[in-house]
mmCIF file of C-alpha atoms in Angstrom:
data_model
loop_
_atom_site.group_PDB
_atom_site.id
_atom_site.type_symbol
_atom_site.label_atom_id
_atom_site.label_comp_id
_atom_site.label_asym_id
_atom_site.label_seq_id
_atom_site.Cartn_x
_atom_site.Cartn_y
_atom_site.Cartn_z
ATOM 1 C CA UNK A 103 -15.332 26.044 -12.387
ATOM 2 C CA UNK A 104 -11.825 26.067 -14.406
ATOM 3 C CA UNK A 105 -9.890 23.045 -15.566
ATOM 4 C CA UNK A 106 -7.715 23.660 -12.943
ATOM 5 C CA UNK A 107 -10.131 23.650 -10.003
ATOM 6 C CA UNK A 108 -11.410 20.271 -11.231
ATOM 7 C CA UNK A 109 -7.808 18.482 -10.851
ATOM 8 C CA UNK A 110 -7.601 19.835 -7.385
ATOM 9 C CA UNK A 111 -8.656 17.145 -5.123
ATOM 10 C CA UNK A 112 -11.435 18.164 -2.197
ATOM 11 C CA UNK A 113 -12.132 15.584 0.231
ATOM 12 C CA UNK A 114 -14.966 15.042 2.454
ATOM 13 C CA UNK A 115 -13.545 14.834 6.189
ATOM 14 C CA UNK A 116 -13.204 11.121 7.316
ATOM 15 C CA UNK A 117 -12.086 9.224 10.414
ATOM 16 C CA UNK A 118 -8.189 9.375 10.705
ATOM 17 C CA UNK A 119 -6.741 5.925 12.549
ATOM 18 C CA UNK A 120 -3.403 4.778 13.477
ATOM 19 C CA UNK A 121 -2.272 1.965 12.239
ATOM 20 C CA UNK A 122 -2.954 -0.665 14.630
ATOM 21 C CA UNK A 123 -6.922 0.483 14.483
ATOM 22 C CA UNK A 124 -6.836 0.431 10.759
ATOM 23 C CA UNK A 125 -5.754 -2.890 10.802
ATOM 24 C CA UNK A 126 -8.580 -4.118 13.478
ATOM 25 C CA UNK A 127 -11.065 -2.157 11.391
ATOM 26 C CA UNK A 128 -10.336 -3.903 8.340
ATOM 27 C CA UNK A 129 -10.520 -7.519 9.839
ATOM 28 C CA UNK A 130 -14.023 -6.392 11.556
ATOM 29 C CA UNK A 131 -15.883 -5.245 8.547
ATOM 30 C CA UNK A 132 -17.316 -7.687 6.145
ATOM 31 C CA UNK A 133 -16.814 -8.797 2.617
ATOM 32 C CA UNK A 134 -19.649 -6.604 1.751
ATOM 33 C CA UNK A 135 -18.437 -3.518 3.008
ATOM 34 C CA UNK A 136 -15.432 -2.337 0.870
ATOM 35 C CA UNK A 137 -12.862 -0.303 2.292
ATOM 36 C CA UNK A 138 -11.357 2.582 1.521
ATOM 37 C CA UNK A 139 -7.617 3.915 2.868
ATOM 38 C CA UNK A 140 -6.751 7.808 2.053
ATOM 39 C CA UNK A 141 -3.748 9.215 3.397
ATOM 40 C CA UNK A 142 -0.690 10.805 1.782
ATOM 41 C CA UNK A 143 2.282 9.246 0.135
ATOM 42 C CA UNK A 144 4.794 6.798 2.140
ATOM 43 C CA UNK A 145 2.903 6.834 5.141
ATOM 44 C CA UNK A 146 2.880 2.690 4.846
ATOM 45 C CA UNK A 147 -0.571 1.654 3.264
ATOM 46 C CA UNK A 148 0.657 -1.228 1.468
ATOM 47 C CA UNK A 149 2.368 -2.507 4.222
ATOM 48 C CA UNK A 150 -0.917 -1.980 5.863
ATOM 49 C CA UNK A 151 -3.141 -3.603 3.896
ATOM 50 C CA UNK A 152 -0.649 -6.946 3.270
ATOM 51 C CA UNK A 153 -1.288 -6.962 7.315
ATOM 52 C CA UNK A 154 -4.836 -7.022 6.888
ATOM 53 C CA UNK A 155 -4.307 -10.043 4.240
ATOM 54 C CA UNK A 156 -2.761 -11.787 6.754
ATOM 55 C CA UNK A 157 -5.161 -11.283 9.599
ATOM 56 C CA UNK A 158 -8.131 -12.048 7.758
ATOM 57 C CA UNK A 159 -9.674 -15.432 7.827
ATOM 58 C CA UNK A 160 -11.671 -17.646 5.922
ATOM 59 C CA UNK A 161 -12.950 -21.426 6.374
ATOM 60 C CA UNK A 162 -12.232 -21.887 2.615
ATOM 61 C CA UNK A 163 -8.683 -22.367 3.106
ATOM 62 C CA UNK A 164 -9.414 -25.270 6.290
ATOM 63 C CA UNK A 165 -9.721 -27.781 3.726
ATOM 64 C CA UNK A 166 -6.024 -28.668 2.188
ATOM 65 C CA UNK A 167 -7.591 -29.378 -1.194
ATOM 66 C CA UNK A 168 -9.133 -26.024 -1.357
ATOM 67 C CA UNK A 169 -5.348 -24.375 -0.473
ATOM 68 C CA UNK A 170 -3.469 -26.449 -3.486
ATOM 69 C CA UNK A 171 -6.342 -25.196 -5.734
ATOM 70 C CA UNK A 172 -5.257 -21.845 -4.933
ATOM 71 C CA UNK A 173 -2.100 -22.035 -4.986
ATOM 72 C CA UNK A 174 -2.344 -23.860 -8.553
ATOM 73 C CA UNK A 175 -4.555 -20.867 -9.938
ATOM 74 C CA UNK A 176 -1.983 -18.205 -8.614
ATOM 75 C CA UNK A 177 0.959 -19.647 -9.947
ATOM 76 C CA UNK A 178 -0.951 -19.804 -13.182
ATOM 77 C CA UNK A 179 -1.327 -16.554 -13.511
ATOM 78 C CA UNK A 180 1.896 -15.309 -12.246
ATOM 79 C CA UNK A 181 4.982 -15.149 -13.424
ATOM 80 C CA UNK A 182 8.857 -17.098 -12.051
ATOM 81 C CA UNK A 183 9.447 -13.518 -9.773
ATOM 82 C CA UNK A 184 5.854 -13.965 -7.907
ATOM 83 C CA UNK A 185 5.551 -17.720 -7.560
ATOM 84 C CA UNK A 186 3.252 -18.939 -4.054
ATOM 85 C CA UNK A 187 5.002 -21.828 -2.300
ATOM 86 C CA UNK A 188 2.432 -24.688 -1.907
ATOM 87 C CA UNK A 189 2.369 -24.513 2.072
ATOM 88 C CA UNK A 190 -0.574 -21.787 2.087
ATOM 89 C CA UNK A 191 -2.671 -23.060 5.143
ATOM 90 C CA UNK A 192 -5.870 -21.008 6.610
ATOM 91 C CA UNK A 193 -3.395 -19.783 9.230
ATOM 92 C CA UNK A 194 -2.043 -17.244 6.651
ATOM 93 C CA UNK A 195 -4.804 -15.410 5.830
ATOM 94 C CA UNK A 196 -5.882 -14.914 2.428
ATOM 95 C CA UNK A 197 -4.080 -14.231 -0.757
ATOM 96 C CA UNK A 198 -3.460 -10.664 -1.833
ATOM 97 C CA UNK A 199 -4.057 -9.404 -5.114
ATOM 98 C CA UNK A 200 -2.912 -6.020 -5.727
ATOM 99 C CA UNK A 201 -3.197 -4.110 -9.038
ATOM 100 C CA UNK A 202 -1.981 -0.195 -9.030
ATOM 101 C CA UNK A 203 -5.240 1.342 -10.959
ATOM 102 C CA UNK A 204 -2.885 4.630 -12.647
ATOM 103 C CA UNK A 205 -1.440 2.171 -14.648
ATOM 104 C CA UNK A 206 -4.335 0.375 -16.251
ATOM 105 C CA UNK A 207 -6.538 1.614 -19.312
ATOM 106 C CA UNK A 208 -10.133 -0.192 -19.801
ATOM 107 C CA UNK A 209 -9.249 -2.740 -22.026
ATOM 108 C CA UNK A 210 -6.874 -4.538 -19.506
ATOM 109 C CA UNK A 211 -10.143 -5.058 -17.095
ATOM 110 C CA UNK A 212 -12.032 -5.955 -19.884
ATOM 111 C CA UNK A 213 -9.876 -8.523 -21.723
ATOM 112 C CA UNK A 214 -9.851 -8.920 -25.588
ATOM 113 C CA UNK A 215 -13.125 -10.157 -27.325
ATOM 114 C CA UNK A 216 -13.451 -13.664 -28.431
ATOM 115 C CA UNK A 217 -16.618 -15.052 -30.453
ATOM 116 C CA UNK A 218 -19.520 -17.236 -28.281
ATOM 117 C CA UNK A 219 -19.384 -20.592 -30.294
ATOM 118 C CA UNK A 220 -22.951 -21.166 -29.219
ATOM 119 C CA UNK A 221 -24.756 -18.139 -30.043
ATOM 120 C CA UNK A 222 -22.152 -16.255 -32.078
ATOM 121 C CA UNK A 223 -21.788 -13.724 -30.750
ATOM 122 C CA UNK A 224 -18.679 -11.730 -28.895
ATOM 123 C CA UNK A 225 -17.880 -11.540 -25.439
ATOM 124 C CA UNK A 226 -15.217 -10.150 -23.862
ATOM 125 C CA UNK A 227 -12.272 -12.723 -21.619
ATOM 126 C CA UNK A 228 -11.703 -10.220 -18.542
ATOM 127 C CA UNK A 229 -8.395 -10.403 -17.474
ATOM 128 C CA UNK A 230 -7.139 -13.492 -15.304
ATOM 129 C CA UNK A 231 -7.116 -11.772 -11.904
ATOM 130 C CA UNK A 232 -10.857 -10.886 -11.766
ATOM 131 C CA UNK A 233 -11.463 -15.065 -12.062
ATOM 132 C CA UNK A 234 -8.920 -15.381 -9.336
ATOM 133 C CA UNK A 235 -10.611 -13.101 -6.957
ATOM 134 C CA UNK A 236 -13.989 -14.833 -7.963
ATOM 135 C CA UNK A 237 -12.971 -18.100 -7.648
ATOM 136 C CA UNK A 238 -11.121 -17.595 -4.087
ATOM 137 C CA UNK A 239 -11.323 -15.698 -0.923
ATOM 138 C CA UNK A 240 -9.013 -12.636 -1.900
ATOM 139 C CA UNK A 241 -8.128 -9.541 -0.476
ATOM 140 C CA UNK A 242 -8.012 -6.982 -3.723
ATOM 141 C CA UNK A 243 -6.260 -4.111 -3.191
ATOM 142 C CA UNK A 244 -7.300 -1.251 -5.807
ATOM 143 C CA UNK A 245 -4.082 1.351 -5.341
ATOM 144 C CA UNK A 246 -4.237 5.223 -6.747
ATOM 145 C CA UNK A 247 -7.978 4.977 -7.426
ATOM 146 C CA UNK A 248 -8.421 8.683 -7.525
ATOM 147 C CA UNK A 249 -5.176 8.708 -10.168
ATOM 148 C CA UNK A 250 -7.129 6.050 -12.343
ATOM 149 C CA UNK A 251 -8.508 6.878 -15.800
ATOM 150 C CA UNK A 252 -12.736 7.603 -15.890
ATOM 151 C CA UNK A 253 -13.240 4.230 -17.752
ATOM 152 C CA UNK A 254 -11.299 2.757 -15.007
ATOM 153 C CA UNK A 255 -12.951 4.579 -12.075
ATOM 154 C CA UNK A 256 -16.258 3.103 -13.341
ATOM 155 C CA UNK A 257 -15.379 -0.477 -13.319
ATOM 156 C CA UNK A 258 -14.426 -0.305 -10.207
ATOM 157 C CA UNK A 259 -17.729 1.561 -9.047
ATOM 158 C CA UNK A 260 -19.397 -0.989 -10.160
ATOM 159 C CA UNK A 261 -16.819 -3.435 -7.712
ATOM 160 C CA UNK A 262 -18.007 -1.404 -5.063
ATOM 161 C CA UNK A 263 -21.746 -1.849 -5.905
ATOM 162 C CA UNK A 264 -22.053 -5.003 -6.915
ATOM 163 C CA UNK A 265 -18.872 -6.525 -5.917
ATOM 164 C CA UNK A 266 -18.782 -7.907 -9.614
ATOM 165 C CA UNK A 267 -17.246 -6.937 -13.392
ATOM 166 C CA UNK A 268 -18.830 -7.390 -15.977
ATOM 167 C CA UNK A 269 -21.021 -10.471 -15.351
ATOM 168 C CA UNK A 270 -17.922 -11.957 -12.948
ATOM 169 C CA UNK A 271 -19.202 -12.241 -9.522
ATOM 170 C CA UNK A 272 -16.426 -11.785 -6.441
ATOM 171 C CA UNK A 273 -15.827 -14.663 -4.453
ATOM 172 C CA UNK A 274 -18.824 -14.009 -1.436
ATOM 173 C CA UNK A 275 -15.652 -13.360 1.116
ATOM 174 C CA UNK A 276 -13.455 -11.457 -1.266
ATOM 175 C CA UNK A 277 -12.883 -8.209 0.367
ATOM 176 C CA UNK A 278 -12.061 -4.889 -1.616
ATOM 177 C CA UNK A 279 -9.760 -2.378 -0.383
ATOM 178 C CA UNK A 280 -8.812 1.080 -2.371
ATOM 179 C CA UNK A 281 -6.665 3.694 -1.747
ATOM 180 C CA UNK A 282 -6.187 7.036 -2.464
ATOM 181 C CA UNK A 283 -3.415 9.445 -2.300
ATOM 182 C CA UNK A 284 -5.019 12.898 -0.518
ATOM 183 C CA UNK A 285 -3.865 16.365 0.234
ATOM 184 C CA UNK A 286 -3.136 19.621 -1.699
ATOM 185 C CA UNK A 287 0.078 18.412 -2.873
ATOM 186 C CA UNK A 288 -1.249 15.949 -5.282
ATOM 187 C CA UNK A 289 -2.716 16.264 -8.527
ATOM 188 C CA UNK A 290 -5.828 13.960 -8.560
ATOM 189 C CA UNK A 291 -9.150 14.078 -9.022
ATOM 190 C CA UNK A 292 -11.834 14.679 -6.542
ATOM 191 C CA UNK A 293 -13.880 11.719 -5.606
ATOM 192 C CA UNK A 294 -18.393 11.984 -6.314
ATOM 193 C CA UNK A 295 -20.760 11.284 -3.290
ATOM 194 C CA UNK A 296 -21.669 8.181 -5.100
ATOM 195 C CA UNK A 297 -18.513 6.878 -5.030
ATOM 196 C CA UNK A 298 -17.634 8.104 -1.431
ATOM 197 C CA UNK A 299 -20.986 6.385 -0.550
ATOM 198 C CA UNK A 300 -19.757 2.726 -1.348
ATOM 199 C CA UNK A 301 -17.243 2.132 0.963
ATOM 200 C CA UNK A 302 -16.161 2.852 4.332
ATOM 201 C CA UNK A 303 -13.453 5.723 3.985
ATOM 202 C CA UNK A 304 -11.101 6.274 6.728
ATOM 203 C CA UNK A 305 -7.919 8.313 7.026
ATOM 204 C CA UNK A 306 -4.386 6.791 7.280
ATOM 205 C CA UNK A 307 -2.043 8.411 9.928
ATOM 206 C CA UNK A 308 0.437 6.113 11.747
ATOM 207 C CA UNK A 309 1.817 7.321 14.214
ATOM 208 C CA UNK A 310 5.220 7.477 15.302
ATOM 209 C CA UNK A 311 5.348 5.243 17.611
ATOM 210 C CA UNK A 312 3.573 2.768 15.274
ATOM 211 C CA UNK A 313 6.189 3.259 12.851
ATOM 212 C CA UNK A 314 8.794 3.059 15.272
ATOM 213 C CA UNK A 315 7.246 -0.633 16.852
ATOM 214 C CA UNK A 316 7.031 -1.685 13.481
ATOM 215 C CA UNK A 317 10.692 -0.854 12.392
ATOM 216 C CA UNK A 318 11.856 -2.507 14.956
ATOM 217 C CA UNK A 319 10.383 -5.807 13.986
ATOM 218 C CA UNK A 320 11.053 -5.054 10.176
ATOM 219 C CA UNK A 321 14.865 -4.736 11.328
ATOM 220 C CA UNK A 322 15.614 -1.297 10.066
ATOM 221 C CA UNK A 323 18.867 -0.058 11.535
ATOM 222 C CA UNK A 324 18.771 0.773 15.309
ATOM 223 C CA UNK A 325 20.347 4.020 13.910
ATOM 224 C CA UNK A 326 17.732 5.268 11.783
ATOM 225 C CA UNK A 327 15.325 3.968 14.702
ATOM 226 C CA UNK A 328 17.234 6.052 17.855
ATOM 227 C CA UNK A 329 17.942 9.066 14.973
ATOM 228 C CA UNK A 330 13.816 9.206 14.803
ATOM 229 C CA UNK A 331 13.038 8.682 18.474
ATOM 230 C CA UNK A 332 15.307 11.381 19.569
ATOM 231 C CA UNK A 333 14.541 14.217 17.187
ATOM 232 C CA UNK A 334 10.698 14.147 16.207
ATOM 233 C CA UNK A 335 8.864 15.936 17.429
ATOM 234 C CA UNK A 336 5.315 15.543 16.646
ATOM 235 C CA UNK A 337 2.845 12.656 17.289
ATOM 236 C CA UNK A 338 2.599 11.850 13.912
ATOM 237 C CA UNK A 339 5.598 12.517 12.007
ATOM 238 C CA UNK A 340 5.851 16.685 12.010
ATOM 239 C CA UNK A 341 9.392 16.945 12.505
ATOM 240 C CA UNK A 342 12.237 14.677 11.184
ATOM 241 C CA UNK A 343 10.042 11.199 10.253
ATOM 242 C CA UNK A 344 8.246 13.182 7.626
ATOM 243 C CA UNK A 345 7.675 16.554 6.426
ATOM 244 C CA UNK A 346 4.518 18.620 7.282
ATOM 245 C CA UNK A 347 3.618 21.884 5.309
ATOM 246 C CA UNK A 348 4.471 23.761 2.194
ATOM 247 C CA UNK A 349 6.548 21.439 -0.219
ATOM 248 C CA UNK A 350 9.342 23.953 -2.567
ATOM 249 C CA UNK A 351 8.980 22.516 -6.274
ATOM 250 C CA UNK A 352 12.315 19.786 -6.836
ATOM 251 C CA UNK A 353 13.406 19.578 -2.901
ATOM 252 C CA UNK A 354 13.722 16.281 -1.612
ATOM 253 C CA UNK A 355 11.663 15.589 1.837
ATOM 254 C CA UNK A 356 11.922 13.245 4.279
ATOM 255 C CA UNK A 357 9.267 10.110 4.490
ATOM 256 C CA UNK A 358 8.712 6.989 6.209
ATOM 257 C CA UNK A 359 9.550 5.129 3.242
ATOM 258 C CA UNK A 360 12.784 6.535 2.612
ATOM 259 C CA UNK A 361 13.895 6.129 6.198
ATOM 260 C CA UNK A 362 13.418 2.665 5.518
ATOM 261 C CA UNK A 363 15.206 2.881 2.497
ATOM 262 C CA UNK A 364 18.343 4.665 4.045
ATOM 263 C CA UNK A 365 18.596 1.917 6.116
ATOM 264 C CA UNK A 366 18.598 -0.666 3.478
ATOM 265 C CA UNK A 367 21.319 1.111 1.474
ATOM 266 C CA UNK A 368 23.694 1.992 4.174
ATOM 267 C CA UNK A 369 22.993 -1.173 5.205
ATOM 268 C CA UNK A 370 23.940 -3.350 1.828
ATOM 269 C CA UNK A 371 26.997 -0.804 1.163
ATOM 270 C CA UNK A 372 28.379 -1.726 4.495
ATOM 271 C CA UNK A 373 28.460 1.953 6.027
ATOM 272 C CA UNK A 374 27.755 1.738 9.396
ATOM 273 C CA UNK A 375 31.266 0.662 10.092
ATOM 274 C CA UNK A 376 32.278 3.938 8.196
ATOM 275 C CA UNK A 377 30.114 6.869 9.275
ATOM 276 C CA UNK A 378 33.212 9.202 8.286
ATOM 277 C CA UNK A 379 32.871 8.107 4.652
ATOM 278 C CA UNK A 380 31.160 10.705 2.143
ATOM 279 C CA UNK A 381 29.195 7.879 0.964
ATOM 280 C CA UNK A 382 27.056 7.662 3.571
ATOM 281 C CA UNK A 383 26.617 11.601 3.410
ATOM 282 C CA UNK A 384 25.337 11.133 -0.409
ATOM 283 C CA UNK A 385 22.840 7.991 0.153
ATOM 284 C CA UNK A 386 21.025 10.084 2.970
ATOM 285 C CA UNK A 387 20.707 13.123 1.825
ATOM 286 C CA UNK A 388 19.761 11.944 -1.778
ATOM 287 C CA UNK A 389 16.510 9.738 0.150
ATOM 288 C CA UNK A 390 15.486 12.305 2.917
ATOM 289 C CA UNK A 391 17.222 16.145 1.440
ATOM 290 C CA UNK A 392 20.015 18.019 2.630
ATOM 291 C CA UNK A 393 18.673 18.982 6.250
ATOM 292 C CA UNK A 394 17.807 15.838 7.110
ATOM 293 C CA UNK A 395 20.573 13.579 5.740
ATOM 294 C CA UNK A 396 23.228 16.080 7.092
ATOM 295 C CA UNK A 397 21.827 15.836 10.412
ATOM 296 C CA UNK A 398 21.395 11.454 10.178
ATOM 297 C CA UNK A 399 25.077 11.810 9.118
ATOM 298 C CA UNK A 400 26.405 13.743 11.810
ATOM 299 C CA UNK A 401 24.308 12.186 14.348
ATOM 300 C CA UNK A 402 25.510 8.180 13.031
ATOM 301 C CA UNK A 403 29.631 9.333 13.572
ATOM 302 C CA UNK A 404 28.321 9.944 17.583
ATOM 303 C CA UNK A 405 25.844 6.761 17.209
ATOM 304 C CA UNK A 406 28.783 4.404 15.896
ATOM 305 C CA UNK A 407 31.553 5.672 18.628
ATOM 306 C CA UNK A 408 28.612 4.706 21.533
ATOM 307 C CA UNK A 409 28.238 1.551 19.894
ATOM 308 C CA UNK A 410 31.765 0.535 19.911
ATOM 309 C CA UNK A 411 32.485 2.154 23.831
#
């Protein structure tokens, strides 16, 4: 095998849901079983998964004492820009901790070592967020695992075996959820049959009517939204919601998250109101390419005169 081949990722087949059925998977299985999302980029699995936080219950978080505990441990540990408000009630869910494995090296799961004052000698103070997650029903979403370094794939095999680290024990209703960027595209590293054992694996794949229900309530623009409905053309995104097939190197592409994103901007600049304005050319095309942003902007000058009539 060249070095090359072992970069290229090759995936066993797994079950490919929508996202409403990921979502009622995820609250079904157990706290033993950990989960595992693959699916390519911008195709919503964060969104996903802080759905499944939500959705998921536990009796821990009936007793108000237990909740202000919680809270009091996450603030803790956070900083002033991620703050928890102290109203958390068992109607919420459970809290979501979510670490993006790519970034991390072995050292920040393992903490920095400190000396035993009983028996002299060192042990290591794993970082903050593996007490939280063992101290309270969690969901822990593992992000990029296939991305992550080989120190830092093997701590979290042993998550997925022994839902511990490093003589921490998970919370018995802490439930793990990883995810993993697939397809031919992306340079990661194929996953073992040991680690493809531990979990149940499923495929990612909205559809677009998902993604259209779900823009809706997340108030992106009812022009992106009619723009989508009337042009795609596939079930799950093959036309104008995403691009399917062979990517040129350095061209921009649209995705479900930039949609979202073209909304946003248009939306703060205040362009709606000015679909003749060159602006509103540039944002588009600059978040979903040439071919698609020419055709949003062309189609929002008719969208904005049917509006106003």
């Amino acid at each position: 095998m060249t070095a090359a081949a072992t970069t290229t990722a090759t995936f066993a087949q797994s079950v490919s849901l929508g996202a409403d059925s990921l979502v009622r998977l995820a609250c079904a299985l157990s706290s033993e079983t950990p989960l595992c999302i693959q699916g390519e980029t911008a195709q919503g699995k964060s969104e996903i998964v802080s759905q499944i936080a939500a959705l998921r219950r536990s009796d821990f978080y009936k007793s108000t004492e237990n909740c202000r505990a919680m809270v009091a441990a996450w603030n803790s540990l956070s900083d002033d820009t991620d703050k928890m408000d102290a109203s958390w009630s068992f109607d919420r869910g459970v809290p979501l901790v979510m670490r993006r494995l790519s970034q991390l090296t072995e050292g920040d799961l393992l903490g920095v070592p400190s000396t035993n004052a009983i028996t002299g000698g060192t042990r290591f103070t794993c970082t903050d967020w593996l007490h939280f997650v063992a101290r309270f029903p969690s969901l822990l979403f593992l992000d990029e695992r296939n991305r992550a370094l080989e120190a830092v794939k093997q701590s979290i095999f042993e998550m997925q075996d022994s839902r511990a680290f490093h003589g921490i024990r998970f919370h018995a209703e802490t439930f793990l959820v990883m995810a993993e960027n697939v397809g031919d595209q992306y340079n990661v590293q194929a996953l073992d049959p040991a680690e493809m054992a531990r979990a149940a694996v499923v495929t990612c794949r909205p559809t677009v009517l998902e993604w259209l229900t779900w823009a809706e309530r997340s108030h992106v623009h009812a022009a992106v939204i009619s723009f989508i409905r009337k042009n795609e053309t596939g079930a799950y995104g093959e036309g104008i919601l995403e691009f399917r097939g062979t990517r040129e190197p350095n061209k921009r592409y649209p995705d479900r998250r930039a949609w979202v994103k073209v909304s946003k901007e248009l939306t703060r600049n205040k362009l709606w109101d000015a679909p003749t304005d060159g602006l509103l050319y540039h944002i588009a095309c600059s978040l979903v390419g040439v071919e698609a942003g020419g055709k949003f902007a062309a189609f929002c000058k008719d969208f904005t005169r049917e509006i106003t009539a």
